[in-house]
Amino acid sequence: MLKAKVDALYQSKRAGRADWADWLYTHHVFLVADKAEELARRFRANPELSAAAGMLHDIADATMNRFAPDHAEMSAEIAREFLHECGFTAEEMHLIVDDAMARHNCRAGIPETMEGKIVATADAV
């Protein structure tokens, strides 16, 4: 269900979205999610949470320019909405949004959870 929501948002081709949103959708978003899931299985982390964070880590690119000042906040907002609609718990949403997504590029610090570290690694690959 989450994958369908991410797919639909990118396919909506909203005005003002990142210039490279089509490339990200085709060559990055689900690659990161798949790699995160693979690494989570290998290192005994939660594959569902890792894959979800991988799919959502830059979701605002589907709606706005990457360099917009509120890009991270918009990614978090969209992610929380999608995760809630897909039945994720508050704890799971906190791990995905506030650790894995917020720290996936390590600019805001190193992720604290194994799933967050996995998403950062998958994104870097």
N, CA, C and O atoms as CSV, one atom per row, in Angstrom:
chain,resi,resn,atom,element,x,y,z
A,1,MET,N,N,0.822,-1.196,0.000
A,1,MET,CA,C,0.000,0.000,0.000
A,1,MET,C,C,0.871,1.268,0.000
A,1,MET,O,O,0.574,2.230,-0.709
A,2,LEU,N,N,1.940,1.258,0.797
A,2,LEU,CA,C,2.831,2.423,0.835
A,2,LEU,C,C,3.486,2.643,-0.523
A,2,LEU,O,O,3.569,3.774,-1.002
A,3,LYS,N,N,3.943,1.578,-1.131
A,3,LYS,CA,C,4.580,1.703,-2.450
A,3,LYS,C,C,3.606,2.314,-3.455
A,3,LYS,O,O,4.008,3.144,-4.271
A,4,ALA,N,N,2.347,1.922,-3.412
A,4,ALA,CA,C,1.342,2.475,-4.323
A,4,ALA,C,C,1.146,3.970,-4.084
A,4,ALA,O,O,0.960,4.726,-5.037
A,5,LYS,N,N,1.185,4.403,-2.827
A,5,LYS,CA,C,1.035,5.825,-2.508
A,5,LYS,C,C,2.232,6.637,-3.018
A,5,LYS,O,O,2.065,7.719,-3.580
A,6,VAL,N,N,3.428,6.102,-2.816
A,6,VAL,CA,C,4.638,6.775,-3.301
A,6,VAL,C,C,4.603,6.842,-4.821
A,6,VAL,O,O,4.888,7.884,-5.412
A,7,ASP,N,N,4.257,5.738,-5.442
A,7,ASP,CA,C,4.155,5.669,-6.899
A,7,ASP,C,C,3.159,6.713,-7.423
A,7,ASP,O,O,3.464,7.445,-8.364
A,8,ALA,N,N,1.994,6.777,-6.825
A,8,ALA,CA,C,0.966,7.718,-7.279
A,8,ALA,C,C,1.419,9.168,-7.130
A,8,ALA,O,O,1.145,9.996,-7.999
A,9,LEU,N,N,2.103,9.477,-6.043
A,9,LEU,CA,C,2.566,10.850,-5.839
A,9,LEU,C,C,3.586,11.243,-6.909
A,9,LEU,O,O,3.487,12.327,-7.485
A,10,TYR,N,N,4.551,10.386,-7.177
A,10,TYR,CA,C,5.526,10.704,-8.225
A,10,TYR,C,C,4.862,10.762,-9.602
A,10,TYR,O,O,5.202,11.618,-10.418
A,11,GLN,N,N,3.931,9.869,-9.859
A,11,GLN,CA,C,3.250,9.843,-11.161
A,11,GLN,C,C,2.319,11.038,-11.368
A,11,GLN,O,O,1.952,11.342,-12.504
A,12,SER,N,N,1.932,11.716,-10.289
A,12,SER,CA,C,1.043,12.872,-10.423
A,12,SER,C,C,1.745,14.054,-11.086
A,12,SER,O,O,1.090,14.971,-11.581
A,13,LYS,N,N,3.089,14.030,-11.095
A,13,LYS,CA,C,3.901,15.054,-11.769
A,13,LYS,C,C,3.442,16.475,-11.418
A,13,LYS,O,O,3.129,17.279,-12.296
A,14,ARG,N,N,3.412,16.757,-10.130
A,14,ARG,CA,C,2.965,18.065,-9.642
A,14,ARG,C,C,3.870,19.194,-10.121
A,14,ARG,O,O,5.086,19.041,-10.230
A,15,ALA,N,N,3.248,20.317,-10.401
A,15,ALA,CA,C,3.994,21.514,-10.789
A,15,ALA,C,C,4.879,21.936,-9.622
A,15,ALA,O,O,4.471,21.849,-8.464
A,16,GLY,N,N,6.078,22.389,-9.928
A,16,GLY,CA,C,6.991,22.864,-8.900
A,16,GLY,C,C,7.841,21.782,-8.267
A,16,GLY,O,O,8.667,22.067,-7.400
A,17,ARG,N,N,7.647,20.539,-8.694
A,17,ARG,CA,C,8.430,19.447,-8.096
A,17,ARG,C,C,9.877,19.536,-8.541
A,17,ARG,O,O,10.220,20.318,-9.428
A,18,ALA,N,N,10.711,18.740,-7.925
A,18,ALA,CA,C,12.133,18.728,-8.269
A,18,ALA,C,C,12.311,18.433,-9.756
A,18,ALA,O,O,11.613,17.588,-10.316
A,19,ASP,N,N,13.246,19.131,-10.387
A,19,ASP,CA,C,13.499,18.935,-11.816
A,19,ASP,C,C,13.861,17.498,-12.148
A,19,ASP,O,O,13.576,17.012,-13.242
A,20,TRP,N,N,14.473,16.844,-11.226
A,20,TRP,CA,C,14.948,15.484,-11.487
A,20,TRP,C,C,14.051,14.425,-10.857
A,20,TRP,O,O,14.479,13.287,-10.662
A,21,ALA,N,N,12.821,14.784,-10.539
A,21,ALA,CA,C,11.897,13.860,-9.879
A,21,ALA,C,C,11.669,12.593,-10.701
A,21,ALA,O,O,11.587,11.503,-10.135
A,22,ASP,N,N,11.567,12.718,-12.020
A,22,ASP,CA,C,11.365,11.516,-12.843
A,22,ASP,C,C,12.559,10.575,-12.735
A,22,ASP,O,O,12.389,9.361,-12.625
A,23,TRP,N,N,13.762,11.134,-12.767
A,23,TRP,CA,C,14.961,10.302,-12.636
A,23,TRP,C,C,14.994,9.651,-11.257
A,23,TRP,O,O,15.258,8.454,-11.142
A,24,LEU,N,N,14.729,10.429,-10.218
A,24,LEU,CA,C,14.726,9.879,-8.857
A,24,LEU,C,C,13.729,8.742,-8.731
A,24,LEU,O,O,14.032,7.705,-8.140
A,25,TYR,N,N,12.556,8.930,-9.278
A,25,TYR,CA,C,11.513,7.917,-9.203
A,25,TYR,C,C,11.965,6.631,-9.901
A,25,TYR,O,O,11.788,5.533,-9.374
A,26,THR,N,N,12.541,6.781,-11.072
A,26,THR,CA,C,12.930,5.624,-11.869
A,26,THR,C,C,14.205,4.952,-11.384
A,26,THR,O,O,14.320,3.729,-11.456
A,27,HIS,N,N,15.168,5.732,-10.889
A,27,HIS,CA,C,16.499,5.183,-10.620
A,27,HIS,C,C,16.974,5.259,-9.174
A,27,HIS,O,O,18.082,4.810,-8.877
A,28,HIS,N,N,16.184,5.804,-8.276
A,28,HIS,CA,C,16.701,6.000,-6.928
A,28,HIS,C,C,15.752,5.547,-5.811
A,28,HIS,O,O,16.149,4.774,-4.938
A,29,VAL,N,N,14.527,6.016,-5.834
A,29,VAL,CA,C,13.602,5.825,-4.717
A,29,VAL,C,C,13.447,4.351,-4.339
A,29,VAL,O,O,13.681,3.978,-3.189
A,30,PHE,N,N,13.060,3.529,-5.283
A,30,PHE,CA,C,12.808,2.122,-4.964
A,30,PHE,C,C,14.100,1.320,-4.894
A,30,PHE,O,O,14.137,0.261,-4.266
A,31,LEU,N,N,15.156,1.807,-5.528
A,31,LEU,CA,C,16.474,1.177,-5.372
A,31,LEU,C,C,16.938,1.312,-3.923
A,31,LEU,O,O,17.421,0.346,-3.333
A,32,VAL,N,N,16.795,2.501,-3.352
A,32,VAL,CA,C,17.158,2.719,-1.946
A,32,VAL,C,C,16.286,1.839,-1.049
A,32,VAL,O,O,16.793,1.209,-0.121
A,33,ALA,N,N,14.997,1.793,-1.316
A,33,ALA,CA,C,14.089,0.971,-0.503
A,33,ALA,C,C,14.474,-0.508,-0.577
A,33,ALA,O,O,14.515,-1.193,0.445
A,34,ASP,N,N,14.754,-0.995,-1.776
A,34,ASP,CA,C,15.133,-2.407,-1.950
A,34,ASP,C,C,16.459,-2.716,-1.259
A,34,ASP,O,O,16.592,-3.751,-0.606
A,35,LYS,N,N,17.432,-1.830,-1.399
A,35,LYS,CA,C,18.739,-2.033,-0.762
A,35,LYS,C,C,18.598,-1.981,0.756
A,35,LYS,O,O,19.227,-2.765,1.467
A,36,ALA,N,N,17.774,-1.060,1.253
A,36,ALA,CA,C,17.545,-0.964,2.702
A,36,ALA,C,C,16.905,-2.240,3.222
A,36,ALA,O,O,17.292,-2.743,4.277
A,37,GLU,N,N,15.943,-2.761,2.503
A,37,GLU,CA,C,15.294,-4.007,2.923
A,37,GLU,C,C,16.300,-5.161,2.931
A,37,GLU,O,O,16.326,-5.963,3.865
A,38,GLU,N,N,17.115,-5.237,1.898
A,38,GLU,CA,C,18.144,-6.283,1.812
A,38,GLU,C,C,19.126,-6.186,2.987
A,38,GLU,O,O,19.428,-7.190,3.632
A,39,LEU,N,N,19.614,-4.990,3.255
A,39,LEU,CA,C,20.563,-4.801,4.350
A,39,LEU,C,C,19.915,-5.090,5.706
A,39,LEU,O,O,20.559,-5.649,6.593
A,40,ALA,N,N,18.658,-4.717,5.865
A,40,ALA,CA,C,17.960,-4.980,7.127
A,40,ALA,C,C,17.864,-6.477,7.391
A,40,ALA,O,O,18.060,-6.928,8.519
A,41,ARG,N,N,17.564,-7.236,6.360
A,41,ARG,CA,C,17.508,-8.696,6.532
A,41,ARG,C,C,18.888,-9.234,6.905
A,41,ARG,O,O,19.014,-10.092,7.778
A,42,ARG,N,N,19.909,-8.727,6.241
A,42,ARG,CA,C,21.273,-9.198,6.491
A,42,ARG,C,C,21.732,-8.890,7.920
A,42,ARG,O,O,22.402,-9.708,8.550
A,43,PHE,N,N,21.369,-7.706,8.427
A,43,PHE,CA,C,21.849,-7.281,9.735
A,43,PHE,C,C,20.782,-7.371,10.829
A,43,PHE,O,O,20.922,-6.773,11.897
A,44,ARG,N,N,19.730,-8.114,10.555
A,44,ARG,CA,C,18.668,-8.409,11.524
A,44,ARG,C,C,17.971,-7.158,12.078
A,44,ARG,O,O,17.647,-7.081,13.263
A,45,ALA,N,N,17.755,-6.203,11.208
A,45,ALA,CA,C,16.942,-5.034,11.547
A,45,ALA,C,C,15.547,-5.279,10.965
A,45,ALA,O,O,15.298,-6.340,10.393
A,46,ASN,N,N,14.655,-4.332,11.101
A,46,ASN,CA,C,13.299,-4.488,10.599
A,46,ASN,C,C,13.249,-4.130,9.114
A,46,ASN,O,O,13.398,-2.960,8.761
A,47,PRO,N,N,13.041,-5.122,8.234
A,47,PRO,CA,C,13.053,-4.841,6.790
A,47,PRO,C,C,11.896,-3.958,6.329
A,47,PRO,O,O,12.065,-3.155,5.411
A,48,GLU,N,N,10.723,-4.095,6.951
A,48,GLU,CA,C,9.577,-3.287,6.542
A,48,GLU,C,C,9.810,-1.812,6.860
A,48,GLU,O,O,9.529,-0.943,6.034
A,49,LEU,N,N,10.320,-1.532,8.051
A,49,LEU,CA,C,10.574,-0.141,8.427
A,49,LEU,C,C,11.716,0.447,7.605
A,49,LEU,O,O,11.667,1.615,7.220
A,50,SER,N,N,12.728,-0.345,7.339
A,50,SER,CA,C,13.864,0.117,6.538
A,50,SER,C,C,13.424,0.437,5.113
A,50,SER,O,O,13.796,1.474,4.564
A,51,ALA,N,N,12.636,-0.446,4.520
A,51,ALA,CA,C,12.154,-0.216,3.151
A,51,ALA,C,C,11.238,1.009,3.100
A,51,ALA,O,O,11.322,1.810,2.169
A,52,ALA,N,N,10.368,1.154,4.096
A,52,ALA,CA,C,9.466,2.309,4.126
A,52,ALA,C,C,10.258,3.607,4.196
A,52,ALA,O,O,9.966,4.555,3.467
A,53,ALA,N,N,11.258,3.652,5.071
A,53,ALA,CA,C,12.082,4.853,5.185
A,53,ALA,C,C,12.837,5.122,3.891
A,53,ALA,O,O,13.003,6.275,3.493
A,54,GLY,N,N,13.290,4.070,3.243
A,54,GLY,CA,C,13.980,4.226,1.963
A,54,GLY,C,C,13.087,4.829,0.895
A,54,GLY,O,O,13.523,5.684,0.124
A,55,MET,N,N,11.840,4.388,0.848
A,55,MET,CA,C,10.890,4.926,-0.127
A,55,MET,C,C,10.560,6.389,0.141
A,55,MET,O,O,10.308,7.160,-0.785
A,56,LEU,N,N,10.565,6.758,1.413
A,56,LEU,CA,C,10.079,8.079,1.812
A,56,LEU,C,C,11.174,9.096,2.092
A,56,LEU,O,O,10.863,10.259,2.347
A,57,HIS,N,N,12.437,8.706,2.054
A,57,HIS,CA,C,13.494,9.562,2.588
A,57,HIS,C,C,13.572,10.951,1.944
A,57,HIS,O,O,14.017,11.893,2.599
A,58,ASP,N,N,13.166,11.102,0.722
A,58,ASP,CA,C,13.131,12.414,0.050
A,58,ASP,C,C,11.817,12.603,-0.688
A,58,ASP,O,O,11.807,13.143,-1.794
A,59,ILE,N,N,10.722,12.175,-0.108
A,59,ILE,CA,C,9.427,12.160,-0.793
A,59,ILE,C,C,8.980,13.539,-1.260
A,59,ILE,O,O,8.229,13.638,-2.231
A,60,ALA,N,N,9.415,14.597,-0.603
A,60,ALA,CA,C,9.002,15.942,-1.029
A,60,ALA,C,C,9.531,16.293,-2.407
A,60,ALA,O,O,9.034,17.233,-3.029
A,61,ASP,N,N,10.533,15.559,-2.908
A,61,ASP,CA,C,11.005,15.811,-4.274
A,61,ASP,C,C,9.875,15.650,-5.291
A,61,ASP,O,O,9.928,16.239,-6.370
A,62,ALA,N,N,8.868,14.870,-4.961
A,62,ALA,CA,C,7.734,14.663,-5.861
A,62,ALA,C,C,6.792,15.859,-5.885
A,62,ALA,O,O,5.903,15.938,-6.734
A,63,THR,N,N,6.988,16.796,-4.947
A,63,THR,CA,C,6.062,17.927,-4.856
A,63,THR,C,C,6.726,19.296,-4.912
A,63,THR,O,O,6.057,20.300,-5.154
A,64,MET,N,N,8.047,19.346,-4.689
A,64,MET,CA,C,8.710,20.649,-4.608
A,64,MET,C,C,10.195,20.528,-4.955
A,64,MET,O,O,10.737,19.427,-5.052
A,65,ASN,N,N,10.825,21.656,-5.137
A,65,ASN,CA,C,12.251,21.711,-5.412
A,65,ASN,C,C,13.041,21.234,-4.202
A,65,ASN,O,O,12.697,21.555,-3.064
A,66,ARG,N,N,14.083,20.478,-4.443
A,66,ARG,CA,C,14.939,19.921,-3.390
A,66,ARG,C,C,15.510,21.005,-2.480
A,66,ARG,O,O,15.730,20.759,-1.294
A,67,PHE,N,N,15.751,22.188,-3.013
A,67,PHE,CA,C,16.415,23.238,-2.248
A,67,PHE,C,C,15.446,24.212,-1.579
A,67,PHE,O,O,15.867,25.235,-1.039
A,68,ALA,N,N,14.159,23.897,-1.613
A,68,ALA,CA,C,13.183,24.711,-0.899
A,68,ALA,C,C,13.470,24.619,0.597
A,68,ALA,O,O,13.805,23.543,1.094
A,69,PRO,N,N,13.344,25.723,1.317
A,69,PRO,CA,C,13.708,25.708,2.737
A,69,PRO,C,C,12.894,24.734,3.586
A,69,PRO,O,O,13.362,24.285,4.632
A,70,ASP,N,N,11.697,24.409,3.151
A,70,ASP,CA,C,10.852,23.499,3.937
A,70,ASP,C,C,10.792,22.085,3.361
A,70,ASP,O,O,9.854,21.340,3.643
A,71,HIS,N,N,11.790,21.713,2.553
A,71,HIS,CA,C,11.811,20.385,1.922
A,71,HIS,C,C,11.767,19.264,2.958
A,71,HIS,O,O,10.964,18.341,2.827
A,72,ALA,N,N,12.605,19.328,3.969
A,72,ALA,CA,C,12.650,18.269,4.987
A,72,ALA,C,C,11.334,18.189,5.756
A,72,ALA,O,O,10.846,17.096,6.045
A,73,GLU,N,N,10.769,19.332,6.082
A,73,GLU,CA,C,9.504,19.348,6.814
A,73,GLU,C,C,8.379,18.781,5.958
A,73,GLU,O,O,7.512,18.068,6.463
A,74,MET,N,N,8.387,19.095,4.664
A,74,MET,CA,C,7.360,18.567,3.768
A,74,MET,C,C,7.520,17.053,3.600
A,74,MET,O,O,6.529,16.324,3.560
A,75,SER,N,N,8.763,16.583,3.502
A,75,SER,CA,C,8.993,15.136,3.422
A,75,SER,C,C,8.421,14.450,4.661
A,75,SER,O,O,7.761,13.417,4.551
A,76,ALA,N,N,8.671,15.020,5.831
A,76,ALA,CA,C,8.171,14.442,7.080
A,76,ALA,C,C,6.646,14.452,7.115
A,76,ALA,O,O,6.025,13.477,7.539
A,77,GLU,N,N,6.054,15.538,6.677
A,77,GLU,CA,C,4.590,15.652,6.687
A,77,GLU,C,C,3.945,14.614,5.771
A,77,GLU,O,O,3.005,13.923,6.165
A,78,ILE,N,N,4.456,14.513,4.555
A,78,ILE,CA,C,3.917,13.531,3.603
A,78,ILE,C,C,4.124,12.115,4.149
A,78,ILE,O,O,3.223,11.279,4.089
A,79,ALA,N,N,5.306,11.862,4.676
A,79,ALA,CA,C,5.608,10.532,5.208
A,79,ALA,C,C,4.653,10.168,6.336
A,79,ALA,O,O,4.106,9.065,6.352
A,80,ARG,N,N,4.448,11.077,7.272
A,80,ARG,CA,C,3.535,10.790,8.393
A,80,ARG,C,C,2.121,10.485,7.896
A,80,ARG,O,O,1.462,9.569,8.388
A,81,GLU,N,N,1.671,11.257,6.924
A,81,GLU,CA,C,0.334,11.027,6.362
A,81,GLU,C,C,0.245,9.642,5.729
A,81,GLU,O,O,-0.680,8.883,6.017
A,82,PHE,N,N,1.207,9.315,4.868
A,82,PHE,CA,C,1.203,8.016,4.194
A,82,PHE,C,C,1.313,6.869,5.194
A,82,PHE,O,O,0.580,5.885,5.098
A,83,LEU,N,N,2.223,6.994,6.145
A,83,LEU,CA,C,2.431,5.929,7.127
A,83,LEU,C,C,1.183,5.719,7.983
A,83,LEU,O,O,0.804,4.584,8.269
A,84,HIS,N,N,0.555,6.810,8.385
A,84,HIS,CA,C,-0.686,6.715,9.162
A,84,HIS,C,C,-1.762,5.980,8.353
A,84,HIS,O,O,-2.430,5.080,8.862
A,85,GLU,N,N,-1.914,6.378,7.094
A,85,GLU,CA,C,-2.929,5.763,6.233
A,85,GLU,C,C,-2.643,4.276,5.994
A,85,GLU,O,O,-3.559,3.503,5.715
A,86,CYS,N,N,-1.385,3.885,6.103
A,86,CYS,CA,C,-1.001,2.482,5.882
A,86,CYS,C,C,-0.980,1.668,7.178
A,86,CYS,O,O,-0.635,0.486,7.160
A,87,GLY,N,N,-1.343,2.288,8.290
A,87,GLY,CA,C,-1.470,1.560,9.540
A,87,GLY,C,C,-0.209,1.396,10.362
A,87,GLY,O,O,-0.165,0.539,11.244
A,88,PHE,N,N,0.814,2.186,10.102
A,88,PHE,CA,C,2.022,2.136,10.919
A,88,PHE,C,C,1.718,2.726,12.296
A,88,PHE,O,O,0.906,3.643,12.412
A,89,THR,N,N,2.359,2.211,13.323
A,89,THR,CA,C,2.150,2.701,14.684
A,89,THR,C,C,2.911,4.019,14.890
A,89,THR,O,O,3.754,4.398,14.077
A,90,ALA,N,N,2.599,4.694,15.976
A,90,ALA,CA,C,3.295,5.942,16.315
A,90,ALA,C,C,4.787,5.679,16.512
A,90,ALA,O,O,5.616,6.479,16.079
A,91,GLU,N,N,5.132,4.580,17.153
A,91,GLU,CA,C,6.553,4.224,17.354
A,91,GLU,C,C,7.250,3.986,16.029
A,91,GLU,O,O,8.373,4.447,15.824
A,92,GLU,N,N,6.596,3.274,15.130
A,92,GLU,CA,C,7.188,3.004,13.816
A,92,GLU,C,C,7.354,4.296,13.028
A,92,GLU,O,O,8.377,4.502,12.375
A,93,MET,N,N,6.352,5.162,13.089
A,93,MET,CA,C,6.449,6.445,12.385
A,93,MET,C,C,7.581,7.284,12.962
A,93,MET,O,O,8.300,7.945,12.214
A,94,HIS,N,N,7.747,7.266,14.268
A,94,HIS,CA,C,8.833,8.016,14.898
A,94,HIS,C,C,10.192,7.502,14.397
A,94,HIS,O,O,11.050,8.302,14.026
A,95,LEU,N,N,10.390,6.210,14.384
A,95,LEU,CA,C,11.651,5.637,13.908
A,95,LEU,C,C,11.906,6.032,12.452
A,95,LEU,O,O,13.001,6.473,12.103
A,96,ILE,N,N,10.886,5.870,11.609
A,96,ILE,CA,C,11.040,6.149,10.174
A,96,ILE,C,C,11.293,7.632,9.924
A,96,ILE,O,O,12.254,7.991,9.244
A,97,VAL,N,N,10.438,8.495,10.468
A,97,VAL,CA,C,10.492,9.927,10.145
A,97,VAL,C,C,11.573,10.661,10.932
A,97,VAL,O,O,12.370,11.403,10.357
A,98,ASP,N,N,11.599,10.454,12.243
A,98,ASP,CA,C,12.461,11.268,13.094
A,98,ASP,C,C,13.896,10.760,13.203
A,98,ASP,O,O,14.779,11.495,13.645
A,99,ASP,N,N,14.133,9.529,12.810
A,99,ASP,CA,C,15.506,9.020,12.812
A,99,ASP,C,C,15.960,8.716,11.393
A,99,ASP,O,O,16.847,9.389,10.868
A,100,ALA,N,N,15.362,7.710,10.769
A,100,ALA,CA,C,15.847,7.259,9.458
A,100,ALA,C,C,15.764,8.354,8.395
A,100,ALA,O,O,16.728,8.577,7.663
A,101,MET,N,N,14.640,9.028,8.303
A,101,MET,CA,C,14.506,10.072,7.281
A,101,MET,C,C,15.271,11.333,7.666
A,101,MET,O,O,15.997,11.898,6.847
A,102,ALA,N,N,15.112,11.767,8.892
A,102,ALA,CA,C,15.716,13.031,9.324
A,102,ALA,C,C,17.238,13.000,9.265
A,102,ALA,O,O,17.881,14.036,9.096
A,103,ARG,N,N,17.809,11.810,9.404
A,103,ARG,CA,C,19.273,11.704,9.451
A,103,ARG,C,C,19.855,10.880,8.310
A,103,ARG,O,O,21.011,10.464,8.377
A,104,HIS,N,N,19.067,10.639,7.260
A,104,HIS,CA,C,19.545,9.744,6.202
A,104,HIS,C,C,20.803,10.260,5.502
A,104,HIS,O,O,21.579,9.465,4.973
A,105,ASN,N,N,21.013,11.561,5.491
A,105,ASN,CA,C,22.221,12.096,4.852
A,105,ASN,C,C,23.299,12.454,5.877
A,105,ASN,O,O,24.353,12.977,5.514
A,106,CYS,N,N,23.039,12.177,7.139
A,106,CYS,CA,C,23.974,12.373,8.258
A,106,CYS,C,C,24.310,13.833,8.532
A,106,CYS,O,O,25.195,14.106,9.344
A,107,ARG,N,N,23.638,14.780,7.886
A,107,ARG,CA,C,23.872,16.202,8.161
A,107,ARG,C,C,23.312,16.602,9.515
A,107,ARG,O,O,23.853,17.488,10.176
A,108,ALA,N,N,22.231,15.954,9.930
A,108,ALA,CA,C,21.615,16.256,11.227
A,108,ALA,C,C,22.103,15.288,12.299
A,108,ALA,O,O,21.503,15.179,13.369
A,109,GLY,N,N,23.178,14.596,12.008
A,109,GLY,CA,C,23.715,13.607,12.932
A,109,GLY,C,C,23.579,12.204,12.380
A,109,GLY,O,O,22.847,11.960,11.421
A,110,ILE,N,N,24.288,11.303,12.995
A,110,ILE,CA,C,24.247,9.898,12.589
A,110,ILE,C,C,22.938,9.292,13.101
A,110,ILE,O,O,22.553,9.541,14.244
A,111,PRO,N,N,22.253,8.506,12.277
A,111,PRO,CA,C,21.029,7.853,12.763
A,111,PRO,C,C,21.312,7.019,14.012
A,111,PRO,O,O,22.391,6.445,14.160
A,112,GLU,N,N,20.341,6.966,14.891
A,112,GLU,CA,C,20.490,6.216,16.143
A,112,GLU,C,C,20.097,4.760,16.003
A,112,GLU,O,O,20.691,3.896,16.648
A,113,THR,N,N,19.107,4.471,15.173
A,113,THR,CA,C,18.612,3.105,15.036
A,113,THR,C,C,19.358,2.366,13.936
A,113,THR,O,O,19.947,2.975,13.043
A,114,MET,N,N,19.322,1.055,14.020
A,114,MET,CA,C,19.923,0.244,12.965
A,114,MET,C,C,19.223,0.512,11.632
A,114,MET,O,O,19.878,0.576,10.591
A,115,GLU,N,N,17.896,0.669,11.657
A,115,GLU,CA,C,17.156,0.951,10.431
A,115,GLU,C,C,17.586,2.287,9.837
A,115,GLU,O,O,17.710,2.414,8.619
A,116,GLY,N,N,17.812,3.273,10.683
A,116,GLY,CA,C,18.267,4.577,10.191
A,116,GLY,C,C,19.646,4.485,9.563
A,116,GLY,O,O,19.893,5.078,8.513
A,117,LYS,N,N,20.538,3.752,10.194
A,117,LYS,CA,C,21.891,3.566,9.637
A,117,LYS,C,C,21.831,2.813,8.320
A,117,LYS,O,O,22.601,3.094,7.401
A,118,ILE,N,N,20.928,1.870,8.229
A,118,ILE,CA,C,20.764,1.104,6.992
A,118,ILE,C,C,20.264,1.999,5.868
A,118,ILE,O,O,20.751,1.901,4.742
A,119,VAL,N,N,19.299,2.872,6.155
A,119,VAL,CA,C,18.778,3.773,5.120
A,119,VAL,C,C,19.859,4.746,4.662
A,119,VAL,O,O,19.977,5.025,3.469
A,120,ALA,N,N,20.644,5.261,5.595
A,120,ALA,CA,C,21.751,6.155,5.226
A,120,ALA,C,C,22.730,5.430,4.316
A,120,ALA,O,O,23.215,6.002,3.340
A,121,THR,N,N,23.019,4.183,4.631
A,121,THR,CA,C,23.932,3.395,3.805
A,121,THR,C,C,23.321,3.119,2.437
A,121,THR,O,O,23.991,3.280,1.417
A,122,ALA,N,N,22.076,2.711,2.404
A,122,ALA,CA,C,21.398,2.411,1.135
A,122,ALA,C,C,21.320,3.659,0.257
A,122,ALA,O,O,21.491,3.566,-0.958
A,123,ASP,N,N,21.067,4.810,0.847
A,123,ASP,CA,C,20.992,6.065,0.088
A,123,ASP,C,C,22.358,6.411,-0.502
A,123,ASP,O,O,22.447,6.904,-1.627
A,124,ALA,N,N,23.411,6.152,0.256
A,124,ALA,CA,C,24.764,6.456,-0.221
A,124,ALA,C,C,25.192,5.533,-1.349
A,124,ALA,O,O,25.991,5.921,-2.201
A,125,VAL,N,N,24.670,4.320,-1.360
A,125,VAL,CA,C,25.013,3.361,-2.419
A,125,VAL,C,C,24.451,3.847,-3.726
A,125,VAL,O,O,24.622,3.191,-4.753
